[in-house]
XYZ file of C-alpha atoms in Angstrom:
666
model
C 126.495 -118.205 -29.869
C 128.148 -121.158 -31.440
C 131.307 -121.228 -33.474
C 131.230 -118.951 -36.542
C 131.125 -120.328 -40.045
C 134.623 -119.034 -40.794
C 136.081 -121.486 -38.258
C 134.633 -124.526 -39.973
C 136.640 -124.429 -43.236
C 140.038 -123.011 -44.184
C 140.908 -121.683 -47.634
C 140.197 -118.769 -49.917
C 137.200 -116.670 -48.950
C 133.881 -117.314 -50.646
C 132.416 -114.734 -53.027
C 130.482 -111.944 -51.350
C 126.811 -112.753 -50.707
C 124.376 -109.974 -49.761
C 122.137 -112.380 -47.920
C 124.831 -112.974 -45.255
C 125.369 -109.256 -44.864
C 121.658 -108.782 -44.371
C 121.648 -111.485 -41.702
C 124.526 -109.843 -39.836
C 122.796 -106.491 -39.937
C 119.692 -108.090 -38.631
C 121.570 -109.534 -35.612
C 123.473 -106.359 -34.796
C 120.736 -103.811 -35.488
C 119.905 -101.617 -32.466
C 116.357 -101.316 -31.157
C 114.569 -98.682 -33.177
C 111.387 -96.796 -32.654
C 109.472 -99.299 -34.787
C 110.579 -102.235 -32.650
C 109.667 -100.332 -29.522
C 106.299 -99.657 -31.015
C 105.894 -103.388 -31.699
C 106.624 -104.131 -28.041
C 103.899 -101.730 -27.049
C 101.534 -103.449 -29.418
C 102.339 -106.849 -27.875
C 101.688 -105.490 -24.418
C 98.342 -104.082 -25.485
C 97.308 -107.397 -27.072
C 97.729 -106.300 -30.724
C 100.075 -109.010 -31.824
C 101.873 -108.442 -35.131
C 101.576 -111.026 -37.822
C 104.260 -113.746 -37.637
C 106.846 -113.873 -40.354
C 107.025 -116.709 -42.808
C 109.193 -119.742 -42.398
C 112.910 -119.784 -43.103
C 112.342 -121.744 -46.272
C 110.212 -118.998 -47.773
C 112.529 -116.147 -46.749
C 115.536 -117.895 -48.226
C 113.889 -118.618 -51.564
C 113.022 -115.022 -52.381
C 116.363 -113.255 -51.551
C 118.161 -115.278 -54.204
C 115.787 -113.873 -56.779
C 116.164 -110.438 -55.219
C 119.946 -110.691 -55.440
C 119.739 -111.563 -59.101
C 117.496 -108.637 -59.773
C 119.763 -106.400 -57.707
C 122.687 -107.132 -59.951
C 120.874 -106.851 -63.284
C 117.866 -104.615 -62.491
C 117.460 -100.847 -62.656
C 118.336 -98.440 -59.869
C 114.802 -97.225 -59.186
C 113.527 -100.473 -57.764
C 116.705 -100.931 -55.816
C 116.339 -97.499 -54.218
C 112.781 -98.198 -53.225
C 113.625 -101.550 -51.706
C 116.610 -100.084 -49.815
C 114.397 -97.367 -48.369
C 111.957 -99.909 -47.016
C 114.537 -102.486 -45.958
C 115.586 -100.822 -42.732
C 112.091 -100.530 -41.447
C 111.239 -104.135 -42.269
C 114.373 -105.549 -40.698
C 114.057 -103.573 -37.523
C 110.558 -104.866 -36.935
C 111.442 -108.561 -37.240
C 111.664 -110.500 -33.953
C 114.901 -112.046 -32.817
C 115.357 -115.653 -33.959
C 116.642 -116.768 -30.532
C 113.264 -115.967 -28.908
C 110.429 -116.950 -31.217
C 107.087 -115.427 -30.395
C 104.440 -118.025 -29.510
C 101.343 -117.945 -31.678
C 98.267 -116.687 -29.854
C 94.667 -117.011 -31.005
C 93.800 -113.989 -33.104
C 91.434 -111.372 -31.752
C 89.018 -109.235 -33.744
C 91.758 -106.730 -34.582
C 94.010 -109.518 -35.840
C 91.137 -110.780 -38.003
C 90.867 -107.323 -39.485
C 94.609 -107.389 -40.232
C 94.254 -110.808 -41.862
C 91.534 -109.486 -44.135
C 93.738 -106.639 -45.302
C 93.171 -104.066 -42.593
C 96.806 -102.847 -42.488
C 100.395 -103.869 -41.895
C 101.133 -105.603 -38.635
C 104.786 -104.549 -38.765
C 104.082 -100.840 -38.243
C 104.050 -99.707 -41.864
C 101.296 -97.101 -41.849
C 102.172 -95.312 -45.057
C 99.865 -96.507 -47.876
C 102.311 -95.404 -50.518
C 105.110 -97.500 -49.051
C 102.754 -100.484 -48.727
C 101.570 -100.192 -52.324
C 105.137 -99.772 -53.512
C 106.162 -102.916 -51.667
C 103.326 -104.957 -53.154
C 103.852 -103.794 -56.745
C 107.624 -103.479 -57.035
C 109.116 -105.784 -54.490
C 109.725 -108.738 -56.784
C 111.512 -106.447 -59.262
C 113.626 -104.852 -56.577
C 116.893 -106.001 -55.148
C 115.550 -106.591 -51.654
C 116.661 -109.777 -49.958
C 113.862 -109.842 -47.379
C 110.246 -110.644 -48.184
C 107.420 -110.925 -45.693
C 104.636 -113.085 -47.131
C 102.075 -111.633 -44.692
C 102.381 -108.223 -46.286
C 101.294 -109.434 -49.727
C 97.863 -109.266 -51.285
C 95.365 -111.480 -49.471
C 93.398 -114.190 -51.239
C 90.384 -116.175 -50.114
C 91.890 -118.235 -47.303
C 88.950 -119.983 -45.602
C 87.416 -122.137 -48.346
C 87.841 -122.777 -52.009
C 84.173 -121.883 -52.583
C 84.394 -118.590 -50.695
C 84.136 -115.423 -52.686
C 87.256 -113.266 -52.739
C 85.221 -110.159 -52.041
C 83.987 -111.708 -48.786
C 87.520 -112.545 -47.718
C 88.840 -109.091 -48.597
C 86.056 -107.259 -46.808
C 87.111 -105.783 -43.490
C 85.478 -107.282 -40.372
C 84.622 -104.396 -38.050
C 82.075 -103.721 -35.362
C 80.035 -101.744 -37.856
C 79.584 -104.457 -40.463
C 79.695 -107.608 -38.306
C 75.888 -107.774 -38.248
C 75.686 -107.589 -42.010
C 78.315 -110.291 -42.459
C 76.492 -112.513 -39.990
C 73.221 -111.967 -41.859
C 74.924 -112.837 -45.121
C 76.295 -116.038 -43.579
C 72.793 -117.021 -42.413
C 71.404 -116.492 -45.894
C 74.164 -118.659 -47.346
C 73.398 -121.456 -44.878
C 69.704 -121.287 -45.717
C 70.456 -121.569 -49.418
C 72.655 -124.604 -48.799
C 69.934 -126.248 -46.685
C 67.375 -125.597 -49.439
C 69.659 -127.166 -52.013
C 70.181 -130.235 -49.795
C 66.423 -130.636 -49.321
C 65.901 -130.337 -53.063
C 68.425 -133.104 -53.662
C 66.613 -135.358 -51.181
C 63.290 -134.734 -52.898
C 64.798 -135.508 -56.274
C 66.220 -138.748 -54.874
C 62.798 -139.680 -53.491
C 61.178 -139.003 -56.838
C 63.468 -141.536 -58.455
C 61.189 -144.290 -57.123
C 58.197 -142.824 -58.961
C 59.535 -142.858 -62.479
C 57.839 -145.030 -65.071
C 60.857 -147.265 -65.488
C 60.689 -148.427 -61.844
C 56.974 -148.944 -61.432
C 56.534 -151.030 -64.538
C 58.644 -153.890 -63.202
C 56.582 -154.894 -60.159
C 54.112 -157.249 -61.813
C 56.455 -158.073 -64.679
C 58.975 -159.556 -62.243
C 56.231 -161.544 -60.546
C 55.051 -162.994 -63.846
C 58.597 -163.888 -64.839
C 59.045 -165.733 -61.557
C 55.811 -167.660 -62.109
C 56.974 -168.750 -65.555
C 60.250 -170.005 -64.138
C 58.606 -171.683 -61.154
C 58.046 -174.897 -63.059
C 61.727 -175.309 -63.821
C 62.867 -174.381 -60.328
C 59.997 -175.821 -58.291
C 62.340 -177.787 -56.079
C 64.416 -174.762 -55.120
C 63.649 -172.581 -52.118
C 62.183 -169.149 -52.962
C 64.420 -166.114 -52.943
C 63.230 -164.473 -49.718
C 65.037 -161.206 -50.359
C 63.418 -160.883 -53.772
C 59.999 -161.702 -52.326
C 60.313 -159.099 -49.594
C 61.448 -156.445 -52.047
C 58.525 -157.221 -54.317
C 56.084 -157.111 -51.368
C 57.279 -153.657 -50.324
C 57.115 -152.397 -53.918
C 53.582 -153.704 -54.361
C 52.462 -152.139 -51.075
C 53.944 -148.821 -52.207
C 51.994 -149.008 -55.465
C 48.734 -149.860 -53.686
C 49.185 -146.903 -51.337
C 49.239 -144.491 -54.286
C 47.578 -146.530 -56.989
C 46.524 -143.668 -59.262
C 50.099 -142.426 -59.709
C 52.222 -145.554 -59.479
C 50.089 -148.250 -61.093
C 51.025 -149.618 -64.488
C 48.788 -148.927 -67.430
C 46.254 -151.664 -68.021
C 46.700 -153.147 -64.536
C 43.906 -153.210 -61.956
C 44.105 -153.136 -58.186
C 42.934 -156.739 -58.118
C 46.012 -157.774 -60.100
C 48.351 -156.174 -57.602
C 46.395 -157.579 -54.651
C 46.431 -161.133 -56.005
C 50.176 -161.025 -56.635
C 50.751 -159.511 -53.178
C 48.765 -162.300 -51.505
C 50.768 -164.934 -53.372
C 54.017 -163.356 -52.240
C 52.760 -163.146 -48.639
C 51.808 -166.819 -48.676
C 55.251 -167.751 -50.017
C 57.198 -165.463 -47.713
C 55.323 -165.944 -44.412
C 53.916 -169.451 -44.938
C 50.158 -168.762 -44.737
C 47.458 -170.677 -46.491
C 45.835 -168.678 -49.265
C 42.441 -168.722 -47.521
C 43.705 -167.393 -44.186
C 46.036 -164.825 -45.783
C 43.125 -163.388 -47.773
C 40.883 -163.251 -44.687
C 43.494 -161.420 -42.615
C 44.559 -159.144 -45.470
C 41.006 -157.846 -45.907
C 40.972 -156.527 -42.332
C 43.521 -153.771 -42.989
C 44.830 -151.379 -45.628
C 47.753 -152.876 -47.580
C 50.527 -151.220 -45.587
C 48.930 -152.041 -42.221
C 48.306 -155.613 -43.357
C 51.998 -155.942 -44.170
C 52.826 -154.645 -40.668
C 50.398 -157.170 -39.145
C 51.987 -160.126 -40.967
C 55.431 -158.885 -40.003
C 54.472 -158.499 -36.312
C 53.263 -162.098 -36.198
C 56.807 -163.264 -36.964
C 58.237 -161.943 -33.675
C 57.108 -163.077 -30.190
C 55.294 -160.742 -27.843
C 57.014 -159.552 -24.651
C 56.810 -161.866 -21.661
C 54.489 -160.462 -18.987
C 53.454 -161.521 -15.495
C 50.522 -160.467 -13.310
C 51.022 -159.621 -9.665
C 48.761 -161.523 -7.280
C 47.544 -158.750 -5.010
C 46.070 -161.336 -2.623
C 49.618 -162.099 -1.425
C 51.930 -159.215 -2.384
C 52.259 -155.801 -4.002
C 53.744 -155.061 -7.395
C 56.550 -152.923 -5.944
C 57.632 -155.658 -3.522
C 57.445 -158.324 -6.228
C 59.473 -156.222 -8.660
C 62.182 -155.656 -6.050
C 62.360 -159.347 -5.211
C 62.714 -160.325 -8.880
C 65.305 -157.611 -9.520
C 67.373 -159.056 -6.686
C 67.295 -162.376 -8.538
C 68.681 -160.820 -11.712
C 65.448 -160.139 -13.579
C 65.190 -157.061 -15.806
C 61.635 -155.739 -15.836
C 59.398 -152.683 -15.924
C 55.650 -151.964 -15.561
C 53.645 -153.193 -18.525
C 52.015 -149.791 -18.955
C 49.964 -147.100 -17.305
C 46.757 -148.956 -18.139
C 47.558 -151.829 -15.737
C 48.450 -151.651 -12.050
C 49.452 -155.305 -11.684
C 51.337 -156.139 -14.889
C 55.123 -156.427 -15.227
C 57.011 -156.843 -18.494
C 60.076 -159.088 -18.390
C 63.039 -158.284 -20.632
C 65.704 -160.622 -19.313
C 65.910 -163.213 -16.573
C 68.805 -165.270 -15.274
C 66.428 -167.702 -13.555
C 63.394 -169.578 -14.937
C 60.338 -167.515 -14.060
C 58.211 -170.633 -13.646
C 60.390 -171.996 -10.823
C 61.264 -169.032 -8.591
C 60.257 -169.083 -4.923
C 57.936 -166.155 -5.630
C 56.155 -168.113 -8.368
C 55.782 -171.215 -6.207
C 54.471 -169.065 -3.371
C 51.766 -167.663 -5.662
C 53.031 -164.085 -5.838
C 52.556 -163.847 -9.605
C 51.058 -165.572 -12.615
C 52.594 -165.944 -16.063
C 49.900 -164.299 -18.158
C 49.686 -162.447 -21.474
C 48.973 -158.731 -21.248
C 45.968 -159.013 -23.563
C 44.190 -161.405 -21.169
C 44.135 -158.657 -18.526
C 41.760 -156.663 -20.713
C 38.662 -158.864 -20.513
C 38.774 -158.981 -16.690
C 39.351 -155.221 -16.531
C 36.308 -154.717 -18.768
C 34.168 -157.027 -16.591
C 35.297 -155.205 -13.401
C 33.829 -157.656 -10.835
C 32.890 -156.109 -7.492
C 33.252 -157.615 -4.001
C 30.427 -159.858 -2.755
C 29.139 -160.555 -6.279
C 28.297 -163.866 -7.925
C 30.436 -164.323 -11.041
C 30.732 -167.073 -13.657
C 33.790 -167.778 -15.786
C 32.386 -170.030 -18.518
C 35.776 -171.129 -19.966
C 38.143 -170.718 -17.021
C 41.201 -172.918 -17.678
C 44.087 -172.445 -16.965
C 42.906 -169.941 -14.339
C 44.648 -166.646 -15.109
C 41.411 -164.675 -15.504
C 39.669 -166.510 -12.658
C 42.386 -165.709 -10.133
C 42.540 -162.107 -11.390
C 38.804 -161.775 -10.659
C 39.341 -163.287 -7.212
C 42.010 -160.674 -6.517
C 39.737 -157.843 -7.670
C 36.929 -159.192 -5.473
C 39.385 -159.544 -2.543
C 38.385 -163.166 -2.013
C 34.783 -162.220 -1.303
C 31.619 -163.238 -3.087
C 31.610 -166.396 -5.201
C 33.247 -167.308 -8.489
C 32.147 -170.338 -10.511
C 35.086 -171.447 -12.655
C 33.735 -173.781 -15.328
C 35.613 -175.666 -18.012
C 34.350 -178.496 -20.161
C 37.758 -180.190 -20.411
C 38.680 -182.245 -17.335
C 42.358 -182.348 -18.242
C 42.528 -178.567 -18.395
C 40.562 -178.337 -15.154
C 43.531 -179.880 -13.317
C 45.734 -176.903 -14.211
C 42.875 -174.606 -13.204
C 42.644 -176.182 -9.747
C 46.411 -176.047 -9.271
C 46.627 -172.327 -10.041
C 43.663 -171.528 -7.805
C 45.348 -173.239 -4.849
C 48.768 -171.731 -5.577
C 47.444 -168.169 -5.851
C 45.244 -168.484 -2.760
C 41.794 -167.896 -4.303
C 39.349 -169.046 -1.610
C 36.072 -167.851 -3.142
C 36.217 -170.076 -6.232
C 34.211 -173.175 -7.116
C 35.495 -175.329 -9.974
C 32.945 -177.150 -12.109
C 33.075 -179.260 -15.250
C 29.985 -178.680 -17.379
C 29.179 -178.044 -20.983
C 28.908 -174.273 -20.970
C 25.958 -174.440 -23.362
C 23.883 -176.064 -20.586
C 23.779 -172.899 -18.521
C 21.426 -171.693 -17.031
C 19.899 -175.168 -16.653
C 22.829 -176.028 -14.381
C 22.784 -172.778 -12.447
C 21.881 -169.166 -13.195
C 21.245 -165.804 -11.603
C 24.816 -164.442 -11.890
C 25.716 -160.806 -11.466
C 28.486 -160.904 -14.086
C 29.701 -163.481 -16.597
C 33.002 -163.670 -18.425
C 33.024 -165.628 -21.680
C 36.502 -165.959 -23.180
C 35.238 -168.166 -25.971
C 37.192 -170.872 -27.831
C 38.430 -169.379 -31.094
C 40.672 -169.927 -34.101
C 43.689 -168.232 -32.477
C 44.412 -165.825 -35.337
C 45.531 -163.258 -32.765
C 48.227 -165.487 -31.262
C 49.986 -166.690 -34.411
C 53.299 -165.616 -32.879
C 52.752 -168.267 -30.151
C 51.265 -170.942 -32.394
C 52.521 -170.689 -36.008
C 50.560 -173.814 -36.940
C 47.475 -171.600 -37.209
C 48.874 -170.330 -40.527
C 48.059 -173.573 -42.290
C 45.672 -175.692 -40.201
C 42.664 -173.339 -40.213
C 40.222 -173.886 -43.036
C 36.890 -172.525 -44.109
C 35.156 -175.268 -42.142
C 36.741 -174.048 -38.900
C 35.330 -170.588 -39.480
C 31.857 -172.121 -39.731
C 32.011 -174.413 -36.701
C 33.663 -171.990 -34.286
C 31.272 -169.047 -34.790
C 28.322 -171.446 -34.384
C 29.687 -172.617 -31.021
C 30.465 -169.051 -29.943
C 26.913 -167.929 -30.681
C 25.519 -170.752 -28.556
C 27.818 -169.870 -25.650
C 27.019 -166.160 -25.787
C 23.244 -166.763 -25.759
C 23.668 -169.122 -22.783
C 25.705 -166.478 -20.961
C 23.045 -163.828 -21.560
C 20.325 -166.109 -20.238
C 22.374 -166.929 -17.113
C 22.718 -163.303 -15.971
C 20.299 -161.723 -13.538
C 18.999 -158.530 -15.128
C 17.682 -157.374 -11.730
C 21.150 -157.383 -10.130
C 21.787 -154.161 -8.234
C 25.486 -154.027 -9.122
C 25.795 -156.147 -12.251
C 23.915 -157.634 -15.130
C 26.994 -157.516 -17.393
C 28.436 -160.006 -19.870
C 31.927 -159.682 -21.383
C 32.557 -161.594 -24.597
C 36.193 -161.847 -25.689
C 38.306 -163.910 -28.066
C 41.973 -164.142 -29.020
C 41.019 -163.831 -32.676
C 40.911 -160.862 -35.053
C 38.448 -162.184 -37.641
C 35.060 -160.513 -37.985
C 33.219 -163.852 -38.192
C 34.203 -164.678 -34.599
C 33.761 -161.219 -33.129
C 31.381 -158.612 -34.526
C 29.143 -161.138 -36.279
C 28.696 -163.166 -33.090
C 27.811 -160.073 -31.064
C 25.428 -158.916 -33.795
C 23.704 -162.305 -33.725
C 23.232 -162.039 -29.942
C 21.776 -158.539 -30.245
C 19.249 -159.800 -32.771
C 18.258 -162.910 -30.797
C 18.198 -161.205 -27.407
C 16.648 -157.747 -27.618
C 16.962 -157.473 -23.841
C 20.725 -156.734 -24.039
C 22.664 -153.773 -25.347
C 26.299 -152.892 -25.893
C 28.010 -150.615 -23.367
C 31.456 -149.072 -23.052
C 34.225 -151.452 -22.041
C 36.013 -148.859 -19.896
C 39.385 -149.699 -21.438
C 41.771 -146.816 -21.990
C 43.001 -147.851 -25.436
C 42.132 -150.032 -28.391
C 40.778 -149.822 -31.927
C 37.034 -149.483 -32.353
C 35.158 -152.471 -33.701
C 33.836 -152.640 -37.263
C 30.483 -151.055 -38.025
C 30.763 -151.862 -41.738
C 32.788 -154.679 -43.207
C 32.802 -155.928 -46.800
C 29.197 -154.995 -47.460
C 27.931 -156.063 -44.025
C 26.470 -153.496 -41.649
C 26.467 -154.023 -37.883
C 24.840 -152.214 -34.998
C 26.021 -148.625 -34.642
C 27.027 -149.318 -31.037
C 29.535 -151.881 -32.297
C 32.137 -149.103 -32.172
C 32.065 -149.519 -28.375
C 33.843 -152.840 -28.763
C 37.637 -152.866 -28.796
C 40.182 -154.581 -31.018
C 43.868 -155.079 -30.223
C 46.548 -155.828 -32.789
C 50.176 -156.918 -32.321
C 51.550 -154.289 -34.705
C 49.770 -151.439 -32.911
C 50.066 -152.226 -29.201
C 52.633 -155.036 -29.116
C 50.108 -157.402 -27.487
C 48.389 -160.501 -28.792
C 45.478 -159.969 -31.149
C 42.341 -159.668 -29.016
C 38.684 -158.626 -29.107
C 36.633 -157.362 -26.145
C 32.936 -156.478 -26.019
C 30.689 -155.708 -23.041
C 26.916 -156.160 -22.930
C 24.343 -155.305 -20.284
C 21.129 -157.196 -19.730
C 18.274 -154.745 -19.272
C 15.314 -157.163 -19.150
C 14.311 -160.799 -18.669
C 15.022 -163.322 -21.359
C 12.103 -164.524 -23.510
C 10.186 -167.580 -22.358
C 11.906 -170.911 -22.898
C 15.251 -169.313 -23.660
C 18.021 -171.486 -22.421
C 15.819 -174.164 -20.788
C 15.500 -176.555 -23.712
C 12.469 -178.660 -24.594
C 11.360 -179.271 -20.987
C 11.096 -175.584 -20.334
C 9.040 -175.068 -23.466
C 6.586 -177.823 -22.532
C 6.097 -176.443 -19.029
C 6.132 -172.837 -20.179
C 9.208 -172.254 -18.040
C 10.391 -168.669 -17.620
C 13.760 -167.209 -16.737
C 14.047 -164.309 -14.284
C 10.232 -164.079 -14.085
C 9.766 -163.174 -17.752
C 6.771 -164.029 -19.925
C 6.711 -165.190 -23.495
C 5.605 -167.813 -25.919
C 8.750 -169.878 -25.733
C 9.603 -169.339 -29.357
C 13.169 -168.098 -28.856
C 15.693 -170.520 -27.425
C 19.308 -171.516 -27.601
C 20.230 -173.697 -30.540
C 22.033 -176.270 -28.414
C 22.409 -178.797 -31.228
C 26.050 -179.125 -32.103
C 27.146 -179.309 -35.712
C 28.134 -182.919 -36.395
C 31.156 -183.367 -38.588
C 31.150 -185.571 -41.649
C 30.971 -189.206 -40.678
C 28.461 -188.731 -37.855
C 29.199 -189.780 -34.323
C 28.053 -188.679 -30.904
C 29.091 -185.310 -29.579
C 31.373 -185.898 -26.581
C 31.815 -182.266 -25.637
C 31.400 -182.060 -21.850
C 29.626 -185.433 -21.455
C 28.188 -186.811 -18.188
C 29.333 -189.797 -16.116
C 25.962 -191.097 -14.913
C 27.278 -193.789 -12.535
C 29.602 -191.398 -10.779
C 26.823 -188.843 -10.413
C 24.381 -191.374 -8.848
C 26.713 -191.917 -5.925
C 26.935 -188.194 -5.198
C 23.193 -187.737 -5.612
C 22.477 -190.531 -3.136
C 24.865 -189.058 -0.591
C 23.213 -185.658 -0.930
C 19.777 -187.162 -0.340
C 20.932 -188.868 2.861
C 22.473 -185.672 4.200
C 19.270 -183.786 3.468
C 17.197 -186.382 5.362
C 19.550 -186.233 8.324
C 19.169 -182.451 8.510
C 15.395 -182.916 8.677
C 15.778 -185.448 11.506
C 14.766 -188.451 9.416
C 16.745 -191.659 9.537
C 17.742 -192.540 5.941
C 17.974 -196.248 6.809
C 14.448 -196.223 8.204
C 13.181 -194.989 4.922
C 14.882 -197.887 3.166
C 13.325 -200.481 5.540
C 9.829 -199.100 5.071
C 10.312 -199.077 1.329
C 11.385 -202.747 1.382
C 8.417 -203.707 3.577
C 6.006 -202.005 1.206
C 7.625 -203.774 -1.688
C 7.311 -207.165 0.138
C 3.608 -206.691 0.795
């Protein structure tokens, strides 16, 4: 112990204070039966409740001392009777008891299950609670007072005062579950009320009103850029109204009003021409159309195709990963595709690319070749082959067997086609430069034909944003006319008697009906010897059977459409036809065939049905230069071929020239 207080200050003694006497008694009190009992309780794990802090115990004795001097003797007697027991049970201040996590019995004591200081007499406990503040006691234990709700302000006092025992623990747990369920129901109700706030009349009446106000102020602010945030908000609000038009539409407003304002906002926000925006919008419901326009603003993932003629996809992926490329398979539907997320090296200049191990190719272009499914030792025609991605894919599927005719009408594009064929090691490919509408006059009898026709490019707007404005109504008249000519030529060039083939795949990178379903429907009407078959593709949206009052063949649902907002690939269309009989007489052979009664594949007919090979001439006239011939260059090759043929027959070509000159001289 330290130095006593009496040694600190000299002088007359201070007035007597009962609180000091109580403290001295507390230090010198012998161990009683109650304290021994407390030790037993600590050993058994029943820890008594800790006493309050020194600040609390010092504040109450002063009031108790005042009451002891001026109060009656009854309360003082009661407090003196209980004082000895309370003091003897207090722990020594030199060795404070560490606080231990309460057990179930301690929880029962906290909820009012009894005194933790050994006071078992209910009468003494009640007397302490009711009369202690009026007594002269200088010691007050706050843990012995009446318990209040101590866990939460919202908790009911009856729940806090209820004893937690093994008998009622299940009931209390059930009550807690019910309370949690009620709170969850209230939270859900609040969310529903918040969602309903968007459906009130005050909100829905502003959609078109705001648009009209903006149109009125457009003349004064025509030189200012549009408020993109306001446009997007108005687009989403209009789409929400069109989704539930009967409930959210304004009175006196028609669906056409909302649609016209939505199209104007789309043209302003995304930069489309009004004609093209209307054509694309009519393909989808309003919300899906909004998703389509939004998907066209972000590029599609970069994909490559493994060239299985030189490597395997696993080996290629490992080699690119070692060069710092982050990739993964493009999907379960393709065994050769890889999707590139990040690359530290240019993918068009890696040693693997230069060695022909892969081809930079969009995932959607895999689909047409997969639908065609060329088999080894077949004779296949690719009518529009440049730049060679589909041609080399077919060569890989055919394992460099059979024969592939890769045709393209553009000589400049044919250079890239030849380069990719050499780089990827396709040895069964013949490159030719003909107008595809001239088949089968050039050559025919193919087992399978792939026609990836020239199109408007409405499926690849993310790659070429200029499509938004440079496509007009005239383009959607010229392109379908050309596509119909090419498809009829492809049908006439296929051998219907092929044991393994007789298939034509027509595909475009467009999503418009005029270039897809209408072209196929035209071919089915002009060539009754073909029918639609399943493409064999694992995914895709079915083609249109009905569209804006037009009805197509019921088998048109076998065709497949691909959209950027659904599959994260370029917009694409794939259809597969099978030729089940010979083409009508004169089909595909032009005027000469009609005069001679020429037949294709041994068929018979009157020669009434043929390919309309007359190109539409644009305003201003002019000769059509699509796939023209160089007559002088061809004469040289024709003469060389004649001489080789004579040599094979054992005839001297020069001798033939001399005899011809002698006959001419005579």
